[in-house]
Every structure is written in C-alpha cells, then in structure tokens.
CSV table of N, CA and C in Angstrom, one decimal:
chain,number,residue,atom,x,y,z
A,22,ALA,N,-57.0,94.3,-113.8
A,22,ALA,CA,-57.8,93.1,-114.1
A,22,ALA,C,-56.4,92.3,-114.2
A,23,GLY,N,-57.1,91.0,-114.0
A,23,GLY,CA,-55.9,89.7,-114.0
A,23,GLY,C,-55.5,89.5,-113.1
A,24,ARG,N,-55.4,90.4,-111.7
A,24,ARG,CA,-54.9,90.3,-110.6
A,24,ARG,C,-55.9,89.5,-109.7
A,25,TYR,N,-56.0,88.4,-108.8
A,25,TYR,CA,-56.6,87.7,-108.0
A,25,TYR,C,-56.8,88.7,-106.7
A,26,ASP,N,-57.7,89.2,-106.3
A,26,ASP,CA,-57.8,89.7,-105.2
A,26,ASP,C,-58.5,89.2,-103.8
A,27,GLY,N,-58.8,87.9,-104.3
A,27,GLY,CA,-58.9,86.9,-103.0
A,27,GLY,C,-60.8,87.3,-102.7
A,28,LEU,N,-61.3,88.2,-103.4
A,28,LEU,CA,-62.7,88.4,-103.0
A,28,LEU,C,-63.6,87.9,-104.2
A,29,GLN,N,-63.2,87.3,-105.0
A,29,GLN,CA,-63.8,86.7,-106.3
A,29,GLN,C,-64.8,85.3,-105.8
A,30,ILE,N,-66.0,85.0,-106.3
A,30,ILE,CA,-66.7,84.0,-105.4
A,30,ILE,C,-66.7,82.8,-106.7
A,31,HIS,N,-66.4,81.6,-106.2
A,31,HIS,CA,-66.3,80.5,-107.1
A,31,HIS,C,-67.5,79.7,-106.8
A,32,THR,N,-68.0,79.4,-107.6
A,32,THR,CA,-69.5,78.3,-107.6
A,32,THR,C,-69.0,76.7,-107.5
A,33,SER,N,-67.7,76.4,-107.8
A,33,SER,CA,-67.1,74.9,-107.8
A,33,SER,C,-65.9,75.1,-107.8
A,34,LEU,N,-65.4,74.2,-106.8
A,34,LEU,CA,-64.0,73.7,-106.6
A,34,LEU,C,-63.7,72.3,-106.3
A,35,CYS,N,-62.6,72.0,-107.3
A,35,CYS,CA,-62.3,70.3,-107.0
A,35,CYS,C,-61.2,70.3,-106.5
A,36,ASN,N,-60.8,69.5,-105.4
A,36,ASN,CA,-59.4,69.4,-104.7
A,36,ASN,C,-59.5,67.9,-104.7
A,37,GLU,N,-59.4,67.1,-105.2
A,37,GLU,CA,-59.6,65.7,-105.6
A,37,GLU,C,-58.3,64.9,-106.2
A,38,MET,N,-58.2,63.7,-105.8
A,38,MET,CA,-56.9,62.9,-106.2
A,38,MET,C,-57.5,61.5,-106.5
A,39,ILE,N,-57.1,61.0,-107.6
A,39,ILE,CA,-57.5,59.4,-108.1
A,39,ILE,C,-56.7,58.8,-107.9
A,40,CYS,N,-57.0,57.5,-107.0
A,40,CYS,CA,-55.9,56.2,-106.6
A,40,CYS,C,-56.6,55.2,-107.6
A,41,GLN,N,-55.5,54.7,-108.3
A,41,GLN,CA,-56.3,53.4,-108.7
A,41,GLN,C,-55.0,52.2,-109.0
A,42,PRO,N,-55.2,51.4,-108.2
A,42,PRO,CA,-54.4,50.4,-108.1
A,42,PRO,C,-54.5,49.5,-109.5
A,43,LYS,N,-53.3,49.2,-110.0
A,43,LYS,CA,-53.1,48.4,-111.3
A,43,LYS,C,-53.2,47.1,-111.3
A,44,MET,N,-51.8,46.6,-111.0
A,44,MET,CA,-51.5,45.0,-111.2
A,44,MET,C,-50.5,44.8,-110.0
A,45,LEU,N,-50.7,43.6,-109.6
A,45,LEU,CA,-49.6,42.9,-108.8
A,45,LEU,C,-48.7,41.8,-109.3
A,46,GLN,N,-47.5,41.8,-109.5
A,46,GLN,CA,-46.9,41.0,-110.2
A,46,GLN,C,-46.3,39.8,-109.5
A,47,GLY,N,-46.4,39.0,-110.2
A,47,GLY,CA,-45.7,37.3,-109.6
A,47,GLY,C,-46.8,36.9,-108.2
A,48,CYS,N,-47.8,37.3,-108.2
A,48,CYS,CA,-48.4,36.8,-107.0
A,48,CYS,C,-49.6,35.5,-107.4
A,49,THR,N,-49.2,34.3,-106.6
A,49,THR,CA,-49.6,33.0,-106.7
A,49,THR,C,-51.2,32.9,-105.8
A,50,ASN,N,-51.5,33.8,-104.9
A,50,ASN,CA,-52.5,33.8,-104.1
A,50,ASN,C,-54.0,33.9,-104.8
A,51,ASP,N,-55.0,32.8,-104.4
A,51,ASP,CA,-56.4,33.0,-105.0
A,51,ASP,C,-57.2,34.4,-104.8
A,52,SER,N,-57.0,34.8,-103.8
A,52,SER,CA,-57.8,35.8,-103.3
A,52,SER,C,-57.2,37.1,-102.7
A,53,ILE,N,-57.0,38.2,-103.4
A,53,ILE,CA,-56.5,39.4,-103.0
A,53,ILE,C,-57.4,40.6,-103.0
A,54,VAL,N,-57.0,41.3,-101.9
A,54,VAL,CA,-57.9,42.7,-101.6
A,54,VAL,C,-56.8,43.8,-101.2
A,55,ILE,N,-57.2,44.8,-101.7
A,55,ILE,CA,-56.4,46.4,-101.4
A,55,ILE,C,-57.3,47.1,-100.9
A,56,LYS,N,-56.9,47.4,-99.3
A,56,LYS,CA,-57.6,48.6,-98.7
A,56,LYS,C,-57.0,49.7,-98.9
A,57,VAL,N,-57.8,50.8,-99.3
A,57,VAL,CA,-57.3,52.1,-99.4
A,57,VAL,C,-57.9,53.2,-98.4
A,58,GLU,N,-57.1,53.7,-97.3
A,58,GLU,CA,-57.7,54.8,-96.6
A,58,GLU,C,-56.5,55.8,-96.5
A,59,LEU,N,-57.2,57.2,-96.0
A,59,LEU,CA,-56.3,57.9,-96.0
A,59,LEU,C,-56.3,58.5,-94.5
A,60,ARG,N,-54.6,58.9,-94.0
A,60,ARG,CA,-54.3,58.9,-92.9
A,60,ARG,C,-53.5,60.3,-92.9
A,61,LYS,N,-53.4,60.7,-91.3
A,61,LYS,CA,-52.4,62.1,-91.3
A,61,LYS,C,-51.6,61.8,-90.3
A,62,LEU,N,-50.3,62.4,-90.5
A,62,LEU,CA,-49.4,62.3,-89.4
A,62,LEU,C,-49.5,63.3,-88.3
A,63,GLU,N,-49.3,63.0,-87.2
A,63,GLU,CA,-49.3,63.5,-85.9
A,63,GLU,C,-48.3,63.0,-85.0
A,64,TRP,N,-47.7,64.0,-84.7
A,64,TRP,CA,-46.5,63.9,-83.5
A,64,TRP,C,-47.0,63.5,-82.3
A,65,CYS,N,-46.4,62.3,-81.8
A,65,CYS,CA,-46.8,62.0,-80.4
A,65,CYS,C,-45.6,62.2,-79.6
A,66,ASN,N,-45.7,62.8,-78.5
A,66,ASN,CA,-44.7,63.3,-77.6
A,66,ASN,C,-44.4,61.7,-76.7
A,67,ALA,N,-45.1,61.2,-76.1
A,67,ALA,CA,-45.0,60.1,-75.5
A,67,ALA,C,-44.2,58.8,-76.1
A,68,LEU,N,-44.0,58.7,-77.4
A,68,LEU,CA,-43.8,57.9,-78.4
A,68,LEU,C,-42.4,58.5,-79.1
A,69,ASN,N,-42.3,59.9,-79.0
A,69,ASN,CA,-41.3,60.6,-79.6
A,69,ASN,C,-41.1,60.3,-81.2
A,70,LEU,N,-42.4,59.9,-81.9
A,70,LEU,CA,-42.3,60.0,-83.3
A,70,LEU,C,-44.0,60.6,-83.9
A,71,GLU,N,-43.9,60.3,-85.1
A,71,GLU,CA,-44.8,60.6,-85.9
A,71,GLU,C,-45.8,59.2,-86.0
A,72,VAL,N,-47.1,59.4,-85.9
A,72,VAL,CA,-48.1,58.4,-85.8
A,72,VAL,C,-49.3,58.7,-86.9
A,73,ALA,N,-49.4,57.6,-87.5
A,73,ALA,CA,-50.5,57.8,-88.9
A,73,ALA,C,-51.8,57.6,-88.1
A,74,VAL,N,-52.7,58.6,-88.3
A,74,VAL,CA,-53.9,58.5,-87.5
A,74,VAL,C,-55.0,58.6,-88.7
A,75,PRO,N,-56.2,58.0,-88.4
A,75,PRO,CA,-57.3,58.1,-89.4
A,75,PRO,C,-58.1,59.7,-89.2
A,76,VAL,N,-58.4,59.9,-90.5
A,76,VAL,CA,-59.0,61.1,-90.7
A,76,VAL,C,-60.4,61.1,-90.9
A,77,ALA,N,-61.1,62.1,-91.3
A,77,ALA,CA,-62.8,62.2,-91.3
A,77,ALA,C,-63.0,61.6,-92.5
A,78,PRO,N,-64.1,60.9,-92.8
A,78,PRO,CA,-64.5,60.4,-94.0
A,78,PRO,C,-64.0,61.1,-95.4
A,79,SER,N,-63.2,60.7,-96.1
A,79,SER,CA,-62.7,61.6,-97.5
A,79,SER,C,-63.0,61.0,-98.5
A,80,ILE,N,-63.0,59.5,-98.8
A,80,ILE,CA,-63.0,59.0,-99.9
A,80,ILE,C,-64.4,58.6,-100.2
A,81,HIS,N,-64.7,58.8,-101.8
A,81,HIS,CA,-65.8,58.9,-102.5
A,81,HIS,C,-66.6,57.2,-102.5
A,82,ASN,N,-67.6,57.1,-101.9
A,82,ASN,CA,-68.3,56.1,-101.7
A,82,ASN,C,-69.0,55.6,-103.3
A,83,THR,N,-68.6,54.3,-103.8
A,83,THR,CA,-69.5,54.1,-105.0
A,83,THR,C,-70.4,53.3,-104.7
A,84,ARG,N,-70.7,52.7,-103.5
A,84,ARG,CA,-71.8,51.5,-103.1
A,84,ARG,C,-72.9,52.5,-102.3
A,85,ARG,N,-73.8,51.8,-102.1
A,85,ARG,CA,-74.9,52.3,-101.2
A,85,ARG,C,-74.4,52.8,-100.0
A,86,GLY,N,-74.9,54.1,-99.3
A,86,GLY,CA,-74.3,54.3,-97.9
A,86,GLY,C,-74.1,55.7,-98.2
A,87,ALA,N,-73.3,56.2,-97.2
A,87,ALA,CA,-72.6,57.3,-96.9
A,87,ALA,C,-72.0,58.1,-98.1
A,88,TRP,N,-72.1,58.9,-98.6
A,88,TRP,CA,-71.2,59.8,-99.6
A,88,TRP,C,-69.9,59.6,-99.5
A,89,LEU,N,-69.4,60.0,-98.2
A,89,LEU,CA,-67.6,59.7,-98.1
A,89,LEU,C,-67.7,58.7,-97.2
A,90,VAL,N,-66.6,58.0,-97.2
A,90,VAL,CA,-66.2,56.7,-96.3
A,90,VAL,C,-64.7,56.9,-95.8
A,91,GLN,N,-64.4,56.2,-94.8
A,91,GLN,CA,-62.8,56.3,-94.3
A,91,GLN,C,-62.1,55.1,-95.1
A,92,GLU,N,-62.5,54.3,-95.6
A,92,GLU,CA,-61.8,53.2,-96.3
A,92,GLU,C,-62.7,52.5,-97.4
A,93,VAL,N,-62.1,52.1,-98.4
A,93,VAL,CA,-62.6,51.4,-99.6
A,93,VAL,C,-61.8,50.1,-99.7
A,94,PHE,N,-62.4,49.2,-100.7
A,94,PHE,CA,-61.7,47.8,-100.9
A,94,PHE,C,-61.8,47.6,-102.4
A,95,THR,N,-60.7,46.9,-102.8
A,95,THR,CA,-60.7,46.7,-104.6
A,95,THR,C,-61.5,45.7,-104.5
A,96,SER,N,-61.6,45.5,-106.1
A,96,SER,CA,-62.2,44.1,-106.6
A,96,SER,C,-61.0,43.8,-107.4
A,97,CYS,N,-60.6,42.5,-107.8
A,97,CYS,CA,-60.0,42.0,-108.4
A,97,CYS,C,-60.0,40.9,-109.6
A,98,ALA,N,-59.4,40.9,-110.7
A,98,ALA,CA,-59.6,40.1,-111.6
A,98,ALA,C,-58.2,39.0,-111.9
A,99,MET,N,-58.7,37.8,-111.5
A,99,MET,CA,-57.3,36.9,-111.7
A,99,MET,C,-57.1,36.5,-112.9
A,100,ASP,N,-55.8,36.6,-113.0
A,100,ASP,CA,-55.0,36.4,-114.0
A,100,ASP,C,-53.7,35.6,-114.0
A,101,ALA,N,-53.8,34.1,-114.0
A,101,ALA,CA,-52.6,33.4,-113.9
A,101,ALA,C,-51.8,34.0,-112.5
A,102,THR,N,-50.7,34.8,-112.7
A,102,THR,CA,-49.9,35.2,-111.7
A,102,THR,C,-49.9,36.9,-111.6
A,103,ASP,N,-50.6,37.2,-112.4
A,103,ASP,CA,-50.8,38.9,-112.6
A,103,ASP,C,-51.9,39.3,-112.3
A,104,PRO,N,-52.6,39.5,-110.8
A,104,PRO,CA,-53.8,39.8,-110.6
A,104,PRO,C,-54.2,41.2,-111.3
A,105,ARG,N,-55.1,41.7,-111.7
A,105,ARG,CA,-55.3,43.2,-111.9
A,105,ARG,C,-56.6,43.8,-111.5
A,106,PHE,N,-56.6,44.9,-110.9
A,106,PHE,CA,-57.5,45.4,-110.0
A,106,PHE,C,-58.2,46.5,-110.7
A,107,LEU,N,-59.6,46.3,-110.3
A,107,LEU,CA,-60.7,46.9,-111.4
A,107,LEU,C,-61.1,48.1,-111.1
A,108,ASP,N,-60.9,48.6,-109.8
A,108,ASP,CA,-61.5,50.0,-109.4
A,108,ASP,C,-60.6,51.0,-109.2
A,109,GLU,N,-61.1,52.3,-109.4
A,109,GLU,CA,-60.3,53.6,-109.0
A,109,GLU,C,-61.2,54.3,-107.8
A,110,PHE,N,-60.3,55.1,-107.2
A,110,PHE,CA,-61.2,55.7,-106.0
A,110,PHE,C,-60.6,57.4,-106.3
A,111,LYS,N,-61.8,58.1,-105.8
A,111,LYS,CA,-61.5,59.5,-105.9
A,111,LYS,C,-61.5,59.9,-104.3
A,112,VAL,N,-60.6,60.4,-104.1
A,112,VAL,CA,-60.2,61.2,-102.7
A,112,VAL,C,-60.2,62.5,-102.6
A,113,LYS,N,-61.1,63.1,-101.7
A,113,LYS,CA,-61.3,64.5,-101.5
A,113,LYS,C,-60.2,64.9,-100.7
A,114,LEU,N,-59.6,65.9,-101.0
A,114,LEU,CA,-58.2,66.2,-100.2
A,114,LEU,C,-58.8,67.8,-99.7
A,115,PRO,N,-58.1,68.2,-98.5
A,115,PRO,CA,-58.2,69.4,-97.9
A,115,PRO,C,-57.9,70.5,-99.0
A,116,LEU,N,-58.6,71.7,-99.0
A,116,LEU,CA,-58.4,72.8,-99.7
A,116,LEU,C,-57.2,73.4,-99.7
A,117,ILE,N,-56.5,73.4,-98.5
A,117,ILE,CA,-55.1,74.1,-98.5
A,117,ILE,C,-54.2,72.8,-98.2
A,118,LEU,N,-53.2,72.4,-98.7
A,118,LEU,CA,-52.1,71.5,-98.8
A,118,LEU,C,-50.9,72.0,-98.4
A,119,GLY,N,-50.0,71.5,-97.7
A,119,GLY,CA,-48.5,72.1,-97.5
A,119,GLY,C,-48.3,72.3,-96.0
A,120,GLU,N,-47.1,72.7,-95.5
A,120,GLU,CA,-46.4,72.7,-94.4
A,120,GLU,C,-47.4,73.5,-93.4
A,121,ASN,N,-47.7,74.8,-93.8
A,121,ASN,CA,-48.6,75.7,-93.3
A,121,ASN,C,-50.0,75.5,-92.5
A,122,SER,N,-50.6,74.4,-93.4
A,122,SER,CA,-51.9,73.9,-93.1
A,122,SER,C,-52.1,73.0,-91.9
A,123,GLN,N,-53.1,72.7,-91.5
A,123,GLN,CA,-53.1,71.8,-90.3
A,123,GLN,C,-53.3,70.3,-91.0
A,124,GLU,N,-53.5,69.7,-92.1
A,124,GLU,CA,-53.3,68.8,-92.9
A,124,GLU,C,-52.0,68.5,-93.4
A,125,LYS,N,-51.6,67.1,-93.0
A,125,LYS,CA,-50.2,66.9,-93.8
A,125,LYS,C,-50.2,65.6,-94.5
C-alpha cells in the first residue's frame, strides 16, 4: 500500500500552465497587443542551431471556434503610460516534460 505500481487508472489529469501578462511600464503607444504562442526547439543541422517551430494547437480558446488554438492575443486597458492586460491564457502541456521526452 502507498506505492504507485503504474497500473492505477486516473479519470482526470491536468497538465496545464496559466499565462497572464500583467502590465507594460512606460509605454506611450495608443494600441498594444501581445501575441501568445507555444513553440518547441528543434535542432537544424543546415543552420547549426536550434530553431523554434510551432507546435500543434495547445492554447485553450476563449472565443468561438476550435477548442485549442496555436496563438491568442490580449486585450488591453489603457492607463496613461502603464497599460494593463485583461486576459489570462491556459496552455495545455505535454504529459511528460523534460530531457527524455520528445517535447522541450
């Protein structure tokens, strides 16, 4: 008892990250948008460096349409020189994270 044998069945599993931009200090622009997207690093032999490539849709969509999307954009409340962002985003992560998995 108390040991995990790997055979237990789980009815629900959450592996999610919340991303919430807060504010941008000292900005005088009238309209500001932040794009949030998830990418993975892949080694490119031709360029001899790691390249950030898009992943399958993994950000929860708060608007009409698909349940998961590849990118989302913020709403912004303007306040003199310190705009404040109004949205938070829930990102679905791979079940296994780390060096041994396919995802980085």
